[in-house]
Amino acid sequence: MKSKENQKPGPGLSAIFEKEYLGKKLGLLAGIAASVITLLLSVPLVKWIYIIEPASLFKTMGLADDVISKLQSSYSLFNLLSFVKLTKQGNIGLFTMILLILFTASIYFNVVLLIRVLLKKKESKGNLHLYFTAKIAMVFNGALSAAAIIYMPFANKKIGTDAIFVSPVIYIILIISIAAYGAVKSIEKTERELYREHGFLYELKKNWVLFAMLVPAAVYLLINNYLPMVGVYYAFTSFNFRDGLWASPYVGLKNFEYLLKADLFKLTKNTILYNFVFIALGNVLQIVFAIFVSQVGVKWFKKTSQTLMFMPYFVSFVILKVLVYNLFEYDSGVVNTMVVAMGGQKIDFYNAPHYWPFLITVFYIWKNLGYGMVVYLATIIGISDEYYDAAKVDGASIVQQIRYITLPLIKPTFIILFLFSLGSIMKGQFELFYQMVGTNGVLYNATDIFDTYVYRITTTQPLSIGIGTAAGLYQSLFGFILIMVTNFIVKKKNPDYALF
């Protein structure tokens, strides 16, 4: 019988771990290789779309010679929209725009994956986040390739001839993306078991009742928030009734050029400044009044004052318009009547723009103070009395209690509400401005914001859907960038206060 010393060692744990490590390394390398290949094949010099016999095709389209000279026989996804614009094939414009969006998303996630690999950031649960990023990148690569392949028969059908075909590059990206996704998925499964992390399908099977309860909300958001986003394409078209919404000519950035000529700077400045004052001054006053109300000891007075401050929120903007007009009307307004009674001269408010920034701010605060105060009051009420009792024992005054207990504990609420407000900083209070100012062109320089401008052009120019959509897209992108930057700064300072 052989002694233990002479026995050959078996595979052992070290060999198993080495094998798993090699498998993980190879799987991740597959994802990295797929990202690198996709990025290399996505440069503008690589053509994805080819046109068969372009000269005869362009002539059958009835295009002028100067237009034909600008067209090419092959396109990358970077300049494919120029083909749509020059040939006036608006019926394939939306699909082309979707291809460009998928293309941009694919490049973004591939770059993020490579950056995360290069940074080698340590995570608490292995490489699960890295694998998730790799899978997302491969999904977008596959979606882009599949969409480009479907684009070929779609475009040929709309043009009326088999003139467009796709490059083999697309099939290469599709194949390597599917293979890399499978490789990353297999190594992710092993690591999930190691850290006892379950995938989506497991959670769905375990908590299917909770997911079922989310379905109505998901359907609502899909119909009302996500499907309308397809209409962003109108910002790049010149709408006409003959071609309809989906086939109107693609005009590129022409609608945005119109906005630029229509004093984009003034509209942006007015909208941002008004909303910044509304957000900053509004939140400060809401906090102040919430603290005042919370300190009131007489219950009936507390309830009455809270109700009186909350009531203006329910006042209709139409009623507000009547109120403002009767206060500031030149001949018989309340303010001018009082000024004349005191021996002064009447003030022509509706022909003096410099009064209106102050007036609009005052009436906004008056209308929304009580509503915003309720949120902060609820937060203050939720603060444990033990903090205040301990402060009183230590001899802290009311002011010190507010400074060192109340304000720090309502800070998270303030930051979250502030971030939410920043997301809509380019969305003005349309009802407030429209009802108070109306169509008084004299006041536009001081009171015109994006919402009132878009309303005017869409009601006075029936075919300006593209311009209105362009203005809305500009507002949304501006707000998105602002809230992302602000959230990033907040996350660096204190991650607990960030939205995500």
Short mmCIF file of C-alpha atoms in Angstrom, two decimals:
data_model
loop_
_atom_site.label_atom_id
_atom_site.label_comp_id
_atom_site.label_asym_id
_atom_site.label_seq_id
_atom_site.Cartn_x
_atom_site.Cartn_y
_atom_site.Cartn_z
CA MET A 1 0.00 0.00 0.00
CA LYS A 2 1.37 3.38 -1.04
CA SER A 3 2.01 5.95 1.63
CA LYS A 4 0.26 9.31 1.57
CA GLU A 5 3.52 11.03 0.75
CA ASN A 6 3.93 8.98 -2.47
CA GLN A 7 0.34 9.54 -3.70
CA LYS A 8 -0.07 11.99 -6.61
CA PRO A 9 -2.13 15.09 -5.73
CA GLY A 10 -5.59 15.34 -7.26
CA PRO A 11 -7.05 18.35 -9.02
CA GLY A 12 -7.56 20.19 -5.72
CA LEU A 13 -9.21 23.52 -5.08
CA SER A 14 -6.38 25.53 -6.62
CA ALA A 15 -6.83 23.79 -9.97
CA ILE A 16 -10.59 24.37 -9.89
CA PHE A 17 -10.15 28.06 -9.06
CA GLU A 18 -7.52 28.38 -11.77
CA LYS A 19 -9.90 26.84 -14.30
CA GLU A 20 -12.74 29.17 -13.23
CA TYR A 21 -10.40 32.17 -13.41
CA LEU A 22 -9.31 31.19 -16.92
CA GLY A 23 -12.95 30.80 -18.00
CA LYS A 24 -13.84 34.23 -16.59
CA LYS A 25 -10.85 35.80 -18.28
CA LEU A 26 -11.68 34.27 -21.65
CA GLY A 27 -15.37 35.23 -21.37
CA LEU A 28 -14.56 38.83 -20.51
CA LEU A 29 -11.95 38.97 -23.27
CA ALA A 30 -14.68 37.91 -25.71
CA GLY A 31 -16.82 40.86 -24.64
CA ILE A 32 -13.87 43.28 -24.85
CA ALA A 33 -12.91 41.96 -28.29
CA ALA A 34 -16.50 42.37 -29.50
CA SER A 35 -16.55 45.98 -28.25
CA VAL A 36 -13.22 46.82 -29.89
CA ILE A 37 -14.26 45.27 -33.22
CA THR A 38 -17.61 47.09 -33.12
CA LEU A 39 -15.94 50.44 -32.43
CA LEU A 40 -13.39 49.89 -35.21
CA LEU A 41 -16.14 48.99 -37.68
CA SER A 42 -18.18 52.04 -36.61
CA VAL A 43 -15.77 54.74 -37.73
CA PRO A 44 -17.18 57.04 -40.46
CA LEU A 45 -14.82 55.57 -43.07
CA VAL A 46 -16.53 52.17 -42.84
CA LYS A 47 -19.66 52.08 -45.01
CA TRP A 48 -22.70 50.15 -43.77
CA ILE A 49 -25.22 50.92 -46.52
CA TYR A 50 -24.58 50.54 -50.26
CA ILE A 51 -26.70 51.67 -53.21
CA ILE A 52 -26.84 49.56 -56.40
CA GLU A 53 -26.60 51.59 -59.64
CA PRO A 54 -26.99 54.96 -57.90
CA ALA A 55 -27.03 57.00 -61.13
CA SER A 56 -30.10 55.24 -62.57
CA LEU A 57 -31.83 55.19 -59.18
CA PHE A 58 -31.40 58.92 -58.63
CA LYS A 59 -32.70 59.71 -62.13
CA THR A 60 -35.80 57.56 -61.64
CA MET A 61 -36.41 59.54 -58.45
CA GLY A 62 -36.63 62.67 -60.54
CA LEU A 63 -33.82 64.45 -58.72
CA ALA A 64 -32.08 67.50 -60.14
CA ASP A 65 -28.48 67.22 -61.32
CA ASP A 66 -27.16 69.46 -58.53
CA VAL A 67 -28.78 67.16 -55.97
CA ILE A 68 -27.47 63.99 -57.65
CA SER A 69 -23.93 65.39 -57.52
CA LYS A 70 -24.17 65.58 -53.72
CA LEU A 71 -25.33 61.96 -53.30
CA GLN A 72 -23.01 59.02 -52.73
CA SER A 73 -23.03 55.34 -53.61
CA SER A 74 -22.35 54.23 -50.02
CA TYR A 75 -23.08 55.61 -46.55
CA SER A 76 -22.09 55.09 -42.95
CA LEU A 77 -24.71 55.58 -40.23
CA PHE A 78 -23.10 58.95 -39.51
CA ASN A 79 -24.25 60.47 -42.81
CA LEU A 80 -27.16 58.23 -43.83
CA LEU A 81 -29.66 60.95 -42.89
CA SER A 82 -28.14 63.19 -45.57
CA PHE A 83 -29.39 60.66 -48.15
CA VAL A 84 -32.91 60.96 -46.69
CA LYS A 85 -32.71 64.76 -46.73
CA LEU A 86 -31.41 65.17 -50.29
CA THR A 87 -33.69 62.54 -51.86
CA LYS A 88 -36.71 63.79 -49.82
CA GLN A 89 -37.47 60.20 -48.79
CA GLY A 90 -39.16 61.21 -45.56
CA ASN A 91 -40.95 57.84 -45.35
CA ILE A 92 -37.66 56.16 -44.36
CA GLY A 93 -36.48 59.07 -42.22
CA LEU A 94 -37.84 57.80 -38.89
CA PHE A 95 -36.27 54.37 -39.33
CA THR A 96 -32.98 56.03 -40.30
CA MET A 97 -33.13 58.19 -37.16
CA ILE A 98 -33.78 55.09 -35.01
CA LEU A 99 -30.71 53.47 -36.58
CA LEU A 100 -28.62 56.52 -35.65
CA ILE A 101 -29.92 56.47 -32.06
CA LEU A 102 -29.15 52.75 -31.69
CA PHE A 103 -25.75 53.41 -33.24
CA THR A 104 -25.01 56.17 -30.70
CA ALA A 105 -26.17 54.00 -27.78
CA SER A 106 -24.05 51.09 -29.02
CA ILE A 107 -20.91 53.23 -29.21
CA TYR A 108 -21.62 54.70 -25.76
CA PHE A 109 -21.96 51.35 -23.98
CA ASN A 110 -18.96 49.86 -25.76
CA VAL A 111 -16.83 52.83 -24.71
CA VAL A 112 -18.15 52.57 -21.11
CA LEU A 113 -17.24 48.86 -21.06
CA LEU A 114 -13.69 49.51 -22.23
CA ILE A 115 -13.25 52.36 -19.73
CA ARG A 116 -14.45 50.16 -16.85
CA VAL A 117 -12.05 47.42 -17.89
CA LEU A 118 -9.11 49.85 -18.07
CA LEU A 119 -9.92 51.47 -14.72
CA LYS A 120 -10.16 48.06 -12.99
CA LYS A 121 -12.46 49.48 -10.33
CA LYS A 122 -12.89 47.13 -7.37
CA GLU A 123 -16.45 46.11 -6.54
CA SER A 124 -17.99 44.48 -3.50
CA LYS A 125 -19.51 41.65 -5.54
CA GLY A 126 -16.80 40.61 -7.94
CA ASN A 127 -17.30 41.65 -11.56
CA LEU A 128 -21.10 41.45 -11.72
CA HIS A 129 -21.50 45.13 -12.65
CA LEU A 130 -18.81 44.78 -15.29
CA TYR A 131 -20.54 41.74 -16.78
CA PHE A 132 -23.85 43.60 -16.78
CA THR A 133 -22.25 46.48 -18.72
CA ALA A 134 -20.78 43.99 -21.20
CA LYS A 135 -24.18 42.34 -21.73
CA ILE A 136 -25.87 45.72 -22.29
CA ALA A 137 -23.20 46.63 -24.85
CA MET A 138 -23.70 43.34 -26.68
CA VAL A 139 -27.50 43.75 -26.63
CA PHE A 140 -27.25 47.17 -28.28
CA ASN A 141 -24.73 45.84 -30.79
CA GLY A 142 -27.11 43.04 -31.70
CA ALA A 143 -30.14 45.36 -31.82
CA LEU A 144 -28.27 47.76 -34.09
CA SER A 145 -27.20 44.98 -36.45
CA ALA A 146 -30.67 43.44 -36.58
CA ALA A 147 -32.27 46.85 -37.21
CA ALA A 148 -29.80 47.58 -40.02
CA ILE A 149 -30.59 44.24 -41.66
CA ILE A 150 -34.36 44.94 -41.44
CA TYR A 151 -33.73 48.45 -42.78
CA MET A 152 -32.66 47.02 -46.16
CA PRO A 153 -36.04 45.51 -47.25
CA PHE A 154 -37.93 48.34 -45.54
CA ALA A 155 -36.09 51.07 -47.45
CA ASN A 156 -36.31 49.17 -50.74
CA LYS A 157 -40.08 48.81 -50.34
CA LYS A 158 -40.54 52.51 -49.62
CA ILE A 159 -38.28 53.57 -52.51
CA GLY A 160 -39.97 51.10 -54.86
CA THR A 161 -36.91 49.19 -56.08
CA ASP A 162 -34.19 46.87 -54.76
CA ALA A 163 -31.49 49.50 -54.63
CA ILE A 164 -30.19 49.35 -51.05
CA PHE A 165 -28.21 46.54 -49.45
CA VAL A 166 -26.17 46.31 -46.26
CA SER A 167 -22.47 45.65 -45.82
CA PRO A 168 -21.11 42.31 -44.47
CA VAL A 169 -19.79 44.42 -41.58
CA ILE A 170 -23.27 44.31 -40.04
CA TYR A 171 -23.40 40.51 -40.06
CA ILE A 172 -19.92 40.35 -38.50
CA ILE A 173 -21.01 42.61 -35.62
CA LEU A 174 -24.20 40.57 -35.12
CA ILE A 175 -22.34 37.26 -34.93
CA ILE A 176 -19.57 38.41 -32.57
CA SER A 177 -22.11 40.22 -30.35
CA ILE A 178 -24.23 37.08 -29.94
CA ALA A 179 -21.14 34.97 -29.24
CA ALA A 180 -19.74 37.49 -26.74
CA TYR A 181 -23.10 37.80 -24.97
CA GLY A 182 -23.24 34.02 -24.52
CA ALA A 183 -19.68 33.94 -23.19
CA VAL A 184 -20.27 36.75 -20.69
CA LYS A 185 -23.60 35.22 -19.64
CA SER A 186 -21.96 31.88 -18.84
CA ILE A 187 -19.22 33.36 -16.63
CA GLU A 188 -21.73 35.70 -14.98
CA LYS A 189 -23.83 32.71 -13.93
CA THR A 190 -20.89 31.20 -12.05
CA GLU A 191 -20.13 34.46 -10.27
CA ARG A 192 -23.80 35.01 -9.36
CA GLU A 193 -23.82 31.64 -7.60
CA LEU A 194 -20.63 32.57 -5.76
CA TYR A 195 -22.11 35.81 -4.38
CA ARG A 196 -25.65 34.41 -4.10
CA GLU A 197 -27.00 36.95 -6.55
CA HIS A 198 -30.07 35.91 -8.51
CA GLY A 199 -31.01 37.07 -11.97
CA PHE A 200 -34.18 38.79 -13.16
CA LEU A 201 -35.96 35.57 -14.13
CA TYR A 202 -35.47 34.15 -10.64
CA GLU A 203 -36.84 37.33 -9.05
CA LEU A 204 -39.76 37.32 -11.49
CA LYS A 205 -40.64 33.74 -10.62
CA LYS A 206 -40.30 34.38 -6.89
CA ASN A 207 -42.18 37.72 -6.74
CA TRP A 208 -44.48 37.47 -9.76
CA VAL A 209 -47.39 38.97 -7.80
CA LEU A 210 -45.42 42.15 -7.11
CA PHE A 211 -44.33 42.39 -10.75
CA ALA A 212 -47.94 41.89 -11.85
CA MET A 213 -48.94 44.86 -9.71
CA LEU A 214 -46.38 46.96 -11.59
CA VAL A 215 -47.90 46.14 -14.98
CA PRO A 216 -50.62 48.88 -14.98
CA ALA A 217 -48.06 51.54 -14.06
CA ALA A 218 -45.62 50.23 -16.68
CA VAL A 219 -48.33 50.27 -19.37
CA TYR A 220 -49.33 53.79 -18.37
CA LEU A 221 -45.73 55.04 -18.60
CA LEU A 222 -45.20 53.22 -21.89
CA ILE A 223 -48.27 54.79 -23.52
CA ASN A 224 -48.03 58.28 -22.06
CA ASN A 225 -44.28 58.79 -21.57
CA TYR A 226 -42.26 56.55 -23.85
CA LEU A 227 -44.28 56.03 -27.03
CA PRO A 228 -44.72 59.82 -27.53
CA MET A 229 -40.92 60.11 -27.54
CA VAL A 230 -41.01 58.75 -31.10
CA GLY A 231 -42.52 62.12 -32.03
CA VAL A 232 -39.14 63.73 -31.36
CA TYR A 233 -38.46 62.93 -35.02
CA TYR A 234 -40.85 65.77 -35.99
CA ALA A 235 -38.18 68.22 -34.79
CA PHE A 236 -36.14 67.24 -37.86
CA THR A 237 -38.95 67.38 -40.45
CA SER A 238 -40.98 69.98 -42.31
CA PHE A 239 -44.52 68.77 -41.70
CA ASN A 240 -47.13 68.92 -44.44
CA PHE A 241 -50.57 67.32 -44.72
CA ARG A 242 -49.84 65.64 -48.05
CA ASP A 243 -47.02 63.47 -46.73
CA GLY A 244 -48.37 63.12 -43.22
CA LEU A 245 -46.53 62.79 -39.94
CA TRP A 246 -44.18 59.96 -40.89
CA ALA A 247 -43.31 60.86 -44.48
CA SER A 248 -42.80 64.63 -44.35
CA PRO A 249 -39.42 65.78 -45.73
CA TYR A 250 -36.43 65.45 -43.43
CA VAL A 251 -34.82 68.90 -43.01
CA GLY A 252 -32.07 68.17 -40.50
CA LEU A 253 -31.38 71.04 -38.07
CA LYS A 254 -33.40 73.64 -39.99
CA ASN A 255 -36.03 73.93 -37.23
CA PHE A 256 -33.31 74.50 -34.65
CA GLU A 257 -31.81 77.21 -36.88
CA TYR A 258 -35.23 78.88 -36.88
CA LEU A 259 -35.26 78.82 -33.07
CA LEU A 260 -31.77 80.29 -33.01
CA LYS A 261 -32.86 83.17 -35.22
CA ALA A 262 -35.96 83.68 -33.04
CA ASP A 263 -33.72 84.84 -30.15
CA LEU A 264 -33.02 81.49 -28.52
CA PHE A 265 -30.77 83.19 -25.99
CA LYS A 266 -33.55 85.45 -24.70
CA LEU A 267 -36.02 82.58 -24.35
CA THR A 268 -33.43 80.42 -22.57
CA LYS A 269 -32.39 83.25 -20.25
CA ASN A 270 -35.98 84.17 -19.31
CA THR A 271 -37.02 80.56 -18.72
CA ILE A 272 -33.97 79.69 -16.61
CA LEU A 273 -33.98 82.88 -14.54
CA TYR A 274 -37.70 82.70 -13.74
CA ASN A 275 -37.51 79.03 -12.80
CA PHE A 276 -34.34 79.51 -10.78
CA VAL A 277 -36.05 82.24 -8.72
CA PHE A 278 -39.17 80.09 -8.39
CA ILE A 279 -37.12 77.08 -7.20
CA ALA A 280 -34.70 78.92 -4.90
CA LEU A 281 -37.02 81.50 -3.36
CA GLY A 282 -39.97 79.11 -3.33
CA ASN A 283 -38.13 76.35 -1.44
CA VAL A 284 -36.59 78.77 1.05
CA LEU A 285 -39.95 80.36 1.88
CA GLN A 286 -41.64 76.96 2.04
CA ILE A 287 -39.04 75.80 4.58
CA VAL A 288 -39.38 79.01 6.60
CA PHE A 289 -43.16 78.84 6.79
CA ALA A 290 -43.10 75.08 7.49
CA ILE A 291 -40.83 75.77 10.48
CA PHE A 292 -43.08 78.63 11.64
CA VAL A 293 -46.20 76.46 11.47
CA SER A 294 -44.47 73.54 13.23
CA GLN A 295 -43.54 75.85 16.13
CA VAL A 296 -47.13 77.06 16.67
CA GLY A 297 -48.52 75.56 19.85
CA VAL A 298 -52.19 76.54 19.51
CA LYS A 299 -53.76 73.72 17.54
CA TRP A 300 -56.72 75.63 16.02
CA PHE A 301 -54.49 78.51 14.89
CA LYS A 302 -52.00 76.05 13.39
CA LYS A 303 -54.69 74.25 11.37
CA THR A 304 -56.32 77.51 10.27
CA SER A 305 -53.08 79.14 9.10
CA GLN A 306 -52.04 75.98 7.28
CA THR A 307 -55.40 75.83 5.47
CA LEU A 308 -55.31 79.52 4.51
CA MET A 309 -51.81 79.17 3.05
CA PHE A 310 -52.81 76.02 1.15
CA MET A 311 -56.02 77.46 -0.38
CA PRO A 312 -54.41 79.65 -3.13
CA TYR A 313 -53.05 76.50 -4.75
CA PHE A 314 -56.61 75.58 -5.75
CA VAL A 315 -57.33 78.97 -7.31
CA SER A 316 -57.77 78.59 -11.08
CA PHE A 317 -55.31 80.43 -13.30
CA VAL A 318 -58.28 81.98 -15.08
CA ILE A 319 -59.46 83.42 -11.75
CA LEU A 320 -55.88 84.56 -11.14
CA LYS A 321 -55.97 86.41 -14.47
CA VAL A 322 -59.16 88.21 -13.44
CA LEU A 323 -57.62 89.07 -10.06
CA VAL A 324 -54.41 90.43 -11.60
CA TYR A 325 -56.28 92.43 -14.22
CA ASN A 326 -58.56 94.05 -11.66
CA LEU A 327 -55.57 94.92 -9.52
CA PHE A 328 -53.34 96.46 -12.22
CA GLU A 329 -55.73 97.72 -14.92
CA TYR A 330 -54.86 101.31 -15.89
CA ASP A 331 -58.24 103.09 -15.67
CA SER A 332 -60.06 101.40 -12.81
CA GLY A 333 -57.62 98.95 -11.27
CA VAL A 334 -57.37 98.75 -7.48
CA VAL A 335 -53.70 99.78 -7.39
CA ASN A 336 -54.14 102.81 -9.66
CA THR A 337 -57.29 103.86 -7.82
CA MET A 338 -55.33 103.88 -4.56
CA VAL A 339 -52.39 105.72 -6.18
CA VAL A 340 -54.69 108.47 -7.52
CA ALA A 341 -56.47 108.73 -4.16
CA MET A 342 -53.09 109.39 -2.53
CA GLY A 343 -52.31 112.11 -5.08
CA GLY A 344 -50.00 110.13 -7.37
CA GLN A 345 -50.06 109.38 -11.10
CA LYS A 346 -51.43 106.23 -12.62
CA ILE A 347 -48.99 103.47 -13.55
CA ASP A 348 -49.46 101.76 -16.90
CA PHE A 349 -48.47 98.27 -15.78
CA TYR A 350 -49.46 96.60 -19.05
CA ASN A 351 -47.06 98.78 -21.02
CA ALA A 352 -44.17 98.65 -18.53
CA PRO A 353 -42.26 95.33 -18.83
CA HIS A 354 -39.92 95.98 -15.87
CA TYR A 355 -42.74 95.46 -13.31
CA TRP A 356 -43.68 91.98 -14.47
CA PRO A 357 -40.75 89.82 -13.35
CA PHE A 358 -41.50 90.92 -9.79
CA LEU A 359 -45.29 90.54 -10.17
CA ILE A 360 -45.06 87.09 -11.74
CA THR A 361 -42.71 85.90 -8.99
CA VAL A 362 -45.00 87.25 -6.24
CA PHE A 363 -48.09 85.54 -7.61
CA TYR A 364 -46.24 82.27 -8.21
CA ILE A 365 -45.03 82.23 -4.59
CA TRP A 366 -48.50 83.20 -3.34
CA LYS A 367 -50.11 80.34 -5.27
CA ASN A 368 -47.57 77.56 -4.53
CA LEU A 369 -46.28 78.43 -1.06
CA GLY A 370 -48.83 76.39 0.88
CA TYR A 371 -48.58 73.33 -1.36
CA GLY A 372 -44.78 73.11 -1.13
CA MET A 373 -44.85 73.86 2.58
CA VAL A 374 -46.84 70.68 3.28
CA VAL A 375 -43.95 68.46 2.10
CA TYR A 376 -41.44 70.13 4.43
CA LEU A 377 -43.97 70.23 7.28
CA ALA A 378 -44.51 66.49 6.95
CA THR A 379 -40.74 65.97 7.13
CA ILE A 380 -40.44 68.17 10.22
CA ILE A 381 -43.30 66.36 11.95
CA GLY A 382 -41.54 63.07 11.24
CA ILE A 383 -38.44 64.14 13.20
CA SER A 384 -38.28 62.32 16.53
CA ASP A 385 -39.09 64.44 19.61
CA GLU A 386 -36.12 62.85 21.37
CA TYR A 387 -33.75 65.13 19.46
CA TYR A 388 -35.56 68.25 20.64
CA ASP A 389 -35.93 66.95 24.21
CA ALA A 390 -32.20 66.28 24.39
CA ALA A 391 -31.47 69.74 22.98
CA LYS A 392 -33.74 71.37 25.56
CA VAL A 393 -31.98 69.50 28.35
CA ASP A 394 -28.68 70.89 27.04
CA GLY A 395 -30.18 74.38 27.12
CA ALA A 396 -30.58 74.92 23.36
CA SER A 397 -32.84 77.78 22.32
CA ILE A 398 -35.55 77.54 19.64
CA VAL A 399 -33.21 79.08 17.08
CA GLN A 400 -30.45 76.61 17.95
CA GLN A 401 -32.87 73.67 17.73
CA ILE A 402 -33.92 74.82 14.26
CA ARG A 403 -30.33 75.37 13.16
CA TYR A 404 -28.78 72.16 14.48
CA ILE A 405 -31.71 69.71 14.31
CA THR A 406 -34.51 70.79 11.96
CA LEU A 407 -32.47 72.17 9.06
CA PRO A 408 -29.93 69.30 8.87
CA LEU A 409 -32.69 66.66 9.01
CA ILE A 410 -34.78 68.26 6.24
CA LYS A 411 -31.70 68.72 4.05
CA PRO A 412 -32.20 65.39 2.16
CA THR A 413 -35.80 66.37 1.34
CA PHE A 414 -34.64 69.77 0.08
CA ILE A 415 -31.93 68.26 -2.15
CA ILE A 416 -34.27 65.66 -3.67
CA LEU A 417 -36.97 68.25 -4.39
CA PHE A 418 -34.32 70.60 -5.76
CA LEU A 419 -33.02 67.93 -8.14
CA PHE A 420 -36.53 67.11 -9.31
CA SER A 421 -37.16 70.80 -9.93
CA LEU A 422 -33.95 71.22 -11.92
CA GLY A 423 -35.10 68.55 -14.35
CA SER A 424 -37.95 70.81 -15.43
CA ILE A 425 -36.11 74.13 -15.18
CA MET A 426 -36.68 74.70 -18.90
CA LYS A 427 -40.38 73.94 -18.55
CA GLY A 428 -41.97 77.24 -17.57
CA GLN A 429 -45.24 77.76 -15.74
CA PHE A 430 -47.25 78.18 -18.96
CA GLU A 431 -50.64 78.80 -17.35
CA LEU A 432 -49.19 81.43 -15.03
CA PHE A 433 -47.42 83.39 -17.77
CA TYR A 434 -50.14 83.03 -20.38
CA GLN A 435 -52.98 84.06 -18.10
CA MET A 436 -51.11 86.99 -16.54
CA VAL A 437 -49.52 88.36 -19.73
CA GLY A 438 -51.70 86.91 -22.47
CA THR A 439 -50.84 88.15 -25.98
CA ASN A 440 -49.46 91.49 -24.89
CA GLY A 441 -46.44 91.82 -27.19
CA VAL A 442 -45.11 94.82 -25.27
CA LEU A 443 -44.26 92.52 -22.33
CA TYR A 444 -42.71 89.68 -24.32
CA ASN A 445 -39.14 90.89 -23.88
CA ALA A 446 -39.38 90.46 -20.09
CA THR A 447 -41.94 87.66 -19.82
CA ASP A 448 -41.65 85.42 -22.88
CA ILE A 449 -40.54 81.86 -22.05
CA PHE A 450 -40.27 78.71 -24.16
CA ASP A 451 -43.73 77.43 -23.33
CA THR A 452 -45.54 80.62 -24.32
CA TYR A 453 -43.38 80.96 -27.45
CA VAL A 454 -44.11 77.38 -28.58
CA TYR A 455 -47.82 77.90 -27.91
CA ARG A 456 -47.87 81.04 -30.07
CA ILE A 457 -46.08 79.54 -33.05
CA THR A 458 -48.12 76.32 -33.00
CA THR A 459 -51.44 78.19 -32.83
CA THR A 460 -50.60 80.99 -35.26
CA GLN A 461 -48.65 78.80 -37.73
CA PRO A 462 -50.50 75.48 -38.23
CA LEU A 463 -47.57 73.81 -40.03
CA SER A 464 -44.99 74.60 -37.35
CA ILE A 465 -45.17 71.22 -35.61
CA GLY A 466 -41.50 70.67 -36.35
CA ILE A 467 -40.48 73.98 -34.75
CA GLY A 468 -42.57 73.30 -31.66
CA THR A 469 -41.11 69.82 -31.30
CA ALA A 470 -37.59 71.20 -31.77
CA ALA A 471 -38.19 73.67 -28.94
CA GLY A 472 -39.50 70.88 -26.70
CA LEU A 473 -36.50 68.67 -27.52
CA TYR A 474 -34.12 71.52 -26.70
CA GLN A 475 -35.87 72.01 -23.35
CA SER A 476 -35.72 68.31 -22.50
CA LEU A 477 -32.06 67.90 -23.42
CA PHE A 478 -31.09 71.02 -21.49
CA GLY A 479 -32.95 69.79 -18.38
CA PHE A 480 -31.52 66.27 -18.74
CA ILE A 481 -27.92 67.50 -18.94
CA LEU A 482 -28.46 69.90 -16.03
CA ILE A 483 -29.93 67.27 -13.71
CA MET A 484 -27.24 64.71 -14.65
CA VAL A 485 -24.45 67.19 -13.88
CA THR A 486 -26.09 68.33 -10.64
CA ASN A 487 -26.75 64.74 -9.52
CA PHE A 488 -23.11 63.87 -10.28
CA ILE A 489 -21.91 66.76 -8.08
CA VAL A 490 -24.29 65.78 -5.26
CA LYS A 491 -23.20 62.15 -5.53
CA LYS A 492 -19.55 63.18 -5.18
CA LYS A 493 -20.32 65.25 -2.07
CA ASN A 494 -22.83 62.89 -0.45
CA PRO A 495 -24.02 59.74 -2.28
CA ASP A 496 -26.99 59.32 0.10
CA TYR A 497 -28.61 62.49 -1.23
CA ALA A 498 -28.28 61.67 -4.95
CA LEU A 499 -31.24 60.54 -7.04
CA PHE A 500 -29.29 57.66 -8.60
#
